[in-house]
GROMACS .gro file of C-alpha atoms in nm:
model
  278
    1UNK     CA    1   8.774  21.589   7.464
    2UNK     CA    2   8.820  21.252   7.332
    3UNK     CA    3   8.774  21.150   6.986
    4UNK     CA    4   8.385  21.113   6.983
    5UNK     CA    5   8.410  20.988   6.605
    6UNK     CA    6   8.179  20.720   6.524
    7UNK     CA    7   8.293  20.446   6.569
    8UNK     CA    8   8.085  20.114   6.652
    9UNK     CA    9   8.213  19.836   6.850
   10UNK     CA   10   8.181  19.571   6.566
   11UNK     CA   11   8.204  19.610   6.204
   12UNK     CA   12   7.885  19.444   5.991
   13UNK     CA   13   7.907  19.430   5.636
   14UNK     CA   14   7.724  19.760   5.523
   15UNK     CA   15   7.433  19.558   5.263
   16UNK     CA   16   7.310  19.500   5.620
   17UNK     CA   17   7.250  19.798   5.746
   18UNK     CA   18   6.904  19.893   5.774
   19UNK     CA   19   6.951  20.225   5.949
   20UNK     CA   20   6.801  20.579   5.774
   21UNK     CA   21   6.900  20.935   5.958
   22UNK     CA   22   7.047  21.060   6.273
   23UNK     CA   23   7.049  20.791   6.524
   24UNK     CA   24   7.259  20.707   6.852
   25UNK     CA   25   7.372  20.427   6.664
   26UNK     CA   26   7.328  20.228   6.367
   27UNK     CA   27   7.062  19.878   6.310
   28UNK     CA   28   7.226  19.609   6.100
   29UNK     CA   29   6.988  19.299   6.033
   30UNK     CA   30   7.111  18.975   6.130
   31UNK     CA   31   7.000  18.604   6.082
   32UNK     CA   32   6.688  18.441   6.188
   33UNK     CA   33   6.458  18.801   6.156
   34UNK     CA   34   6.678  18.961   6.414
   35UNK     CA   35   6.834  19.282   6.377
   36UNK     CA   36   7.157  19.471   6.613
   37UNK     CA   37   7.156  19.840   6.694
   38UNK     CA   38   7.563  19.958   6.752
   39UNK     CA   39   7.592  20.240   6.962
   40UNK     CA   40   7.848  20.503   6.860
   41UNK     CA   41   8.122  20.576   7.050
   42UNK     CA   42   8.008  20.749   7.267
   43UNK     CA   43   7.707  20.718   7.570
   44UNK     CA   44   7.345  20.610   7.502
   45UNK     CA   45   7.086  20.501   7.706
   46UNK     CA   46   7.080  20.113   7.623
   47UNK     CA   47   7.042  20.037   8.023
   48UNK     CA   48   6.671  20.135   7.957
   49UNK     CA   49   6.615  19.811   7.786
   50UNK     CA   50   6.677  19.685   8.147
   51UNK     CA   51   6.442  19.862   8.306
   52UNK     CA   52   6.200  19.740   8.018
   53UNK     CA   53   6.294  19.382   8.089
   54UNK     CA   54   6.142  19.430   8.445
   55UNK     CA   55   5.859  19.629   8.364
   56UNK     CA   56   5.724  19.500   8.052
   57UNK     CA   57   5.469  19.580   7.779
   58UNK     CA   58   5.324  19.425   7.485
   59UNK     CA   59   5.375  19.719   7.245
   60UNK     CA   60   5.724  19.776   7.399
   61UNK     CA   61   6.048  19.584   7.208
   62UNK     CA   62   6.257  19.404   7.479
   63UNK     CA   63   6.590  19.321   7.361
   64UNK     CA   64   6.659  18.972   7.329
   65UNK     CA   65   6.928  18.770   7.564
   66UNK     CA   66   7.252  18.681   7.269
   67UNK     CA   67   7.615  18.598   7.332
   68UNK     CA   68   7.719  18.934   7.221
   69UNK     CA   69   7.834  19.216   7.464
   70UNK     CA   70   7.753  19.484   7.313
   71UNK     CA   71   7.478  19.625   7.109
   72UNK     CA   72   7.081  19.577   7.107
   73UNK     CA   73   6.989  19.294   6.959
   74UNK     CA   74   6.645  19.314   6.889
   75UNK     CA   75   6.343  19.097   6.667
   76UNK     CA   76   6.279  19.243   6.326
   77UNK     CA   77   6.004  19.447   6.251
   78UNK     CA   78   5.855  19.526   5.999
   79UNK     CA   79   5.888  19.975   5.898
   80UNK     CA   80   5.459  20.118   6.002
   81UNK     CA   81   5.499  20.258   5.671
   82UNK     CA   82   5.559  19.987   5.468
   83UNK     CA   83   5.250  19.764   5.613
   84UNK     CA   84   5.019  20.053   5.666
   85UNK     CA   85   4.833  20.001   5.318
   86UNK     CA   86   4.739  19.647   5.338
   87UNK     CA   87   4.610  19.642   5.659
   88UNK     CA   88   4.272  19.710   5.746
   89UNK     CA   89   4.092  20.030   5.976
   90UNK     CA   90   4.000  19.846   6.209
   91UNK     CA   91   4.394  19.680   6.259
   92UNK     CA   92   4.516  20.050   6.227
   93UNK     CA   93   4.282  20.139   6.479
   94UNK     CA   94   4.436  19.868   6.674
   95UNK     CA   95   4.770  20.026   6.642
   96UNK     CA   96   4.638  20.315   6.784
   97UNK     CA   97   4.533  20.204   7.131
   98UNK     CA   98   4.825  19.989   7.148
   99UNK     CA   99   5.087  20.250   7.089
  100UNK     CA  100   4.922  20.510   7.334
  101UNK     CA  101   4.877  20.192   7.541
  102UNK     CA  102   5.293  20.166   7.548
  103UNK     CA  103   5.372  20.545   7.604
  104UNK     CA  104   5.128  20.572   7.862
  105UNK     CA  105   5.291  20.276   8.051
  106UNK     CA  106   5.630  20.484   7.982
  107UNK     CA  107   5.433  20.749   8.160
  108UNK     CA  108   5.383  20.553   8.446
  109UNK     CA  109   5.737  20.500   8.515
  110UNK     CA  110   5.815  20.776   8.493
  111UNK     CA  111   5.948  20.867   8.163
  112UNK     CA  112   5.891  21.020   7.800
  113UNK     CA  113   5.999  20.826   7.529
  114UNK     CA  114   6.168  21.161   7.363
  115UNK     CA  115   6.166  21.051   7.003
  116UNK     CA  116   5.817  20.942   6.946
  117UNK     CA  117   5.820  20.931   6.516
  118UNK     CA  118   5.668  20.644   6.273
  119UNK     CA  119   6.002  20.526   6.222
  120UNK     CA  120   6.023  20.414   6.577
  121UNK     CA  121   5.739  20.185   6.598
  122UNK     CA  122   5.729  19.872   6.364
  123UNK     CA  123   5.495  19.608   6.333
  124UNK     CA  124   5.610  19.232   6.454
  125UNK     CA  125   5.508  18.899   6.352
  126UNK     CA  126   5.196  18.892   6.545
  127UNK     CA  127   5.091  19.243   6.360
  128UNK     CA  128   5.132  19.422   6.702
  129UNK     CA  129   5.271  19.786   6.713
  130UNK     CA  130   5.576  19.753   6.866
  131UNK     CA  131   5.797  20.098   7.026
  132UNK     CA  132   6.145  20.091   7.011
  133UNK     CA  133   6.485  20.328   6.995
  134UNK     CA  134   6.509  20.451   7.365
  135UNK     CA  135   6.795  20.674   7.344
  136UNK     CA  136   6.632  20.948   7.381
  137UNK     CA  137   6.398  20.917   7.730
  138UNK     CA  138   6.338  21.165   7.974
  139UNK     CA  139   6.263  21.089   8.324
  140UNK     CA  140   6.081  21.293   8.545
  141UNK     CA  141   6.376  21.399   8.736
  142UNK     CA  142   6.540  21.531   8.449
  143UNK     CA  143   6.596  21.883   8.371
  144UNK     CA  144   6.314  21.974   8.059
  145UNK     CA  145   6.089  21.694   8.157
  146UNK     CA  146   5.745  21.902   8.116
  147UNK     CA  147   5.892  22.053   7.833
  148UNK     CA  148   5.939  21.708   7.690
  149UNK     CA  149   5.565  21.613   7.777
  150UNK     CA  150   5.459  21.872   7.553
  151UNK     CA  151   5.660  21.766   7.246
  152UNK     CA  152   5.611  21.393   7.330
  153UNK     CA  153   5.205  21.522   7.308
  154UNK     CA  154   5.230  21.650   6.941
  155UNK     CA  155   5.454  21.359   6.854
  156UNK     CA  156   5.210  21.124   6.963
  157UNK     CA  157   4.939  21.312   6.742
  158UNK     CA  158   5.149  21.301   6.466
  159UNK     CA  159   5.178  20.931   6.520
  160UNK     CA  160   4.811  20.849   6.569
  161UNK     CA  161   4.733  21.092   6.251
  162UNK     CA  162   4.982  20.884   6.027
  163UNK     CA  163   4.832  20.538   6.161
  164UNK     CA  164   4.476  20.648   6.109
  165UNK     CA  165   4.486  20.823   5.773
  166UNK     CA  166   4.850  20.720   5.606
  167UNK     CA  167   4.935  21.094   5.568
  168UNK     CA  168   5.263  21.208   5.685
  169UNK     CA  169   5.239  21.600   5.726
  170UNK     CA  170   5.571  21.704   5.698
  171UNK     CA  171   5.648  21.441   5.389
  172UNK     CA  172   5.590  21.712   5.113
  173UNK     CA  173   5.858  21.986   5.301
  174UNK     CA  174   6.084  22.057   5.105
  175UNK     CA  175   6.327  22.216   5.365
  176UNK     CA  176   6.329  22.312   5.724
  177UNK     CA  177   6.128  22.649   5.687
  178UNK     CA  178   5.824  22.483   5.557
  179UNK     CA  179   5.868  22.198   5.795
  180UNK     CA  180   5.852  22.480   6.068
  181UNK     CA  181   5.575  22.649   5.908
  182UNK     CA  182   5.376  22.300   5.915
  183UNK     CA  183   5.474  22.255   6.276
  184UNK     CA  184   5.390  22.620   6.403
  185UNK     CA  185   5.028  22.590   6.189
  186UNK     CA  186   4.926  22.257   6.404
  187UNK     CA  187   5.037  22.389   6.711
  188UNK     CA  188   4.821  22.709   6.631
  189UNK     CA  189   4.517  22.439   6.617
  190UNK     CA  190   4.467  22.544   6.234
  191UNK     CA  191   4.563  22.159   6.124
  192UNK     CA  192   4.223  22.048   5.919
  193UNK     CA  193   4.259  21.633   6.043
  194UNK     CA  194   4.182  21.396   5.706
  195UNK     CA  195   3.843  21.212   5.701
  196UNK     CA  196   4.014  20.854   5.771
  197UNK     CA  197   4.135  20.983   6.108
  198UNK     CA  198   3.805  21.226   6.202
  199UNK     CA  199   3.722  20.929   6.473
  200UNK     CA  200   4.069  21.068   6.676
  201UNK     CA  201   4.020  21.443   6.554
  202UNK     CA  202   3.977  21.545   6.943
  203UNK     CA  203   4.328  21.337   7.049
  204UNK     CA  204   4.488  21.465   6.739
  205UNK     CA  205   4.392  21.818   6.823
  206UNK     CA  206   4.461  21.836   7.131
  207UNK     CA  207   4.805  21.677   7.095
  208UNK     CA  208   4.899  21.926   6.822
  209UNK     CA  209   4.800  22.168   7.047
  210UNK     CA  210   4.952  22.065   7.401
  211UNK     CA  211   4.605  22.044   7.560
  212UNK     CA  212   4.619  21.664   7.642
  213UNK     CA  213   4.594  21.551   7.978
  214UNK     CA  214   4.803  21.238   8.035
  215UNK     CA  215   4.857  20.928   7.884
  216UNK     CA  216   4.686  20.741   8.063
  217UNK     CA  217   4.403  20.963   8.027
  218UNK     CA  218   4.426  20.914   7.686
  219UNK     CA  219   4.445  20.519   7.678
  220UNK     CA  220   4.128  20.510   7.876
  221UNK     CA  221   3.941  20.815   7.642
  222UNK     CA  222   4.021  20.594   7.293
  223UNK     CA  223   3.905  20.263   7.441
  224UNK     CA  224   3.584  20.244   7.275
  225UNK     CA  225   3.690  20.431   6.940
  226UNK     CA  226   3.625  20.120   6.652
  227UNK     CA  227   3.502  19.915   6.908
  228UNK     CA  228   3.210  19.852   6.618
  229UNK     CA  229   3.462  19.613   6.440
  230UNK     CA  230   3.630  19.392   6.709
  231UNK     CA  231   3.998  19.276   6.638
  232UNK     CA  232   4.167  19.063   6.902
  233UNK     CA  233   4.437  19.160   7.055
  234UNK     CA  234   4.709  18.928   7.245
  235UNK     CA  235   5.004  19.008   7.371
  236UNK     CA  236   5.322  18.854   7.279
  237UNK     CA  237   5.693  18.818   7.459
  238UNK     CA  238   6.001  18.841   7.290
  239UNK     CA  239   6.136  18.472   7.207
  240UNK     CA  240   6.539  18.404   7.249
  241UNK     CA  241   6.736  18.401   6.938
  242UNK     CA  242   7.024  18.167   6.993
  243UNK     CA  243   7.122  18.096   6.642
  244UNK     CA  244   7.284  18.445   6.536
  245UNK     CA  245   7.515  18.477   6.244
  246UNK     CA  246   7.832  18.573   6.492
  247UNK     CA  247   8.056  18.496   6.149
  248UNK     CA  248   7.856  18.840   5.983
  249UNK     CA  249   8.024  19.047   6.279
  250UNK     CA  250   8.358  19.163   6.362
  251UNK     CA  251   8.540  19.362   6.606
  252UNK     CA  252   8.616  19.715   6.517
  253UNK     CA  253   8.977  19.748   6.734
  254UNK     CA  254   8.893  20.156   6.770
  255UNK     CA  255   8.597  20.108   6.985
  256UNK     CA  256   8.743  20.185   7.381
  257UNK     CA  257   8.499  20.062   7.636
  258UNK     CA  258   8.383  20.217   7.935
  259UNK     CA  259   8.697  20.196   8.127
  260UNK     CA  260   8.945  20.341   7.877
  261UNK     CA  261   8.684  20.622   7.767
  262UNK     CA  262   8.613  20.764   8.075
  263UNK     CA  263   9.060  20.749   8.090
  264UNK     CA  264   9.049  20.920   7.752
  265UNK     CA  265   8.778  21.203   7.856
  266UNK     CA  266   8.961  21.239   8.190
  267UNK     CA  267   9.322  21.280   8.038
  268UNK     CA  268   9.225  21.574   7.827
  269UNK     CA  269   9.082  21.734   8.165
  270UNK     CA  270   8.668  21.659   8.132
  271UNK     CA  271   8.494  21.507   8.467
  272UNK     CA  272   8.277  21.177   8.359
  273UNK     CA  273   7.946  21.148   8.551
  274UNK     CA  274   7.883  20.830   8.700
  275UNK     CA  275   7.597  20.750   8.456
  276UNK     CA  276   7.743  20.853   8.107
  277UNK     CA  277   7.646  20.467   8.015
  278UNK     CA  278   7.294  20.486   8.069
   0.00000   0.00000   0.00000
């Protein structure tokens, strides 16, 4: 096999980077509130953002049309986490419905999201929850789809508890054990759900549990949960950034592209699928 190390197409100076963990590549911001995401070298699913671009969503982040081949270039947004305290229940609650909005559109199309965490869903300009990082969808077609419902359910849960109540469950683990112990305790439907998020104790529960129906289901079920304080919600498109800091970015000369990787996997005697890129 080829050398999979990671390498990124471009090199960005590293007091840039904004990217935390494991990832299918790495987020570097960039002028004007925008921000690139690098894929390694080696095949991610960035073609989704196309499908996004022709089946779009309010809550879901559309990459924005730049000059630059390669990469995600995306708005900013701001990290759940960081806004969560100074914004209001009734916003939060906002959050809510917009998020299981977006993955129940995803659900409509077809596809999990696969990596539904807080640190994949930021808050734009507008205050609006937006989903991103898409390497990791399933589609229906795909081998482990209903097992991916299922975990896509109790990630969801975990998302709505954190945006209801500001707890993260499985912040205080201090190592995998007690991170499966946590995990294996919810699922069990022994989670007790905090008093700020008791109004989404049923959706919480049953996520945890894998006893949600579908999404869509779900979007329709929390409409009226907070309707007592009304917030108004609009939705928002993605405006083109034209003025990017090119000078901030250059090209890393390991990076092959498509045509000399699939040479390189196919020299040392490995068969390349026709949709590694995707």
């Amino acid at each position: 096999m080829p050398n999979n190390a990671w390498y990124t197409p471009y090199k960005c100076p590293p007091s840039t980077c904004l990217s935390i963990g494991l990832s299918q590549g790495i987020v570097y911001e960039m002028s004007d509130g925008v921000v690139v995401k690098l894929p390694f070298q080696y095949p991610t699913k960035s073609k989704f953002y196309d499908i996004l671009a022709k089946n779009q969503h309010p809550n879901l982040a559309q990459r924005l049309q730049t000059k630059l081949p390669i990469g995600i270039v995306l708005p900013y947004y701001k990290p759940s986490r960081k806004v969560w305290g100074i914004n209001t229940t009734a916003t939060r609650f906002a959050w809510i419905k917009q998020l299981v909005s977006a993955v129940a559109w995803l659900e409509n199309l077809g596809y999990m999201h696969g990596d539904l965490k807080v640190v994949n869903m930021g808050i734009d300009s507008h205050n609006q929850v937006k989903l991103f990082d898409f390497g990791s969808v399933r589609h229906r077609d795909d081998e482990g789809f209903a097992e991916q419902v299922v975990e896509d359910q109790f990630a969801l849960a975990m998302c709505i508890y954190f945006l209801a109540s500001g707890i993260d469950l499985l912040a205080k683990s201090n190592s995998r054990v007690e991170v499966q112990r946590t995990l294996n305790m919810l699922k069990r439907g022994q989670g007790i759900v905090d008093e700020a998020a008791r109004d989404f104790d049923q959706v919480i529960q049953a996520g945890w549990t894998g006893n949600l129906s579908s999404f869509s289901s779900l979007s329709k079920d929390i409409t009226d949960i907070g309707n007592n304080v009304p917030v108004q919600l609009k939705e928002f498109q993605p405006k083109v950034h034209l003025n990017l800091d090119y000078s901030a970015i250059a090209e890393d000369h390991r990076w092959m592209n498509e045509e000399v990787y699939r040479t390189a996997w196919k020299t040392e005697g490995y068969d390349t699928p026709d949709n590694i890129w995707d």
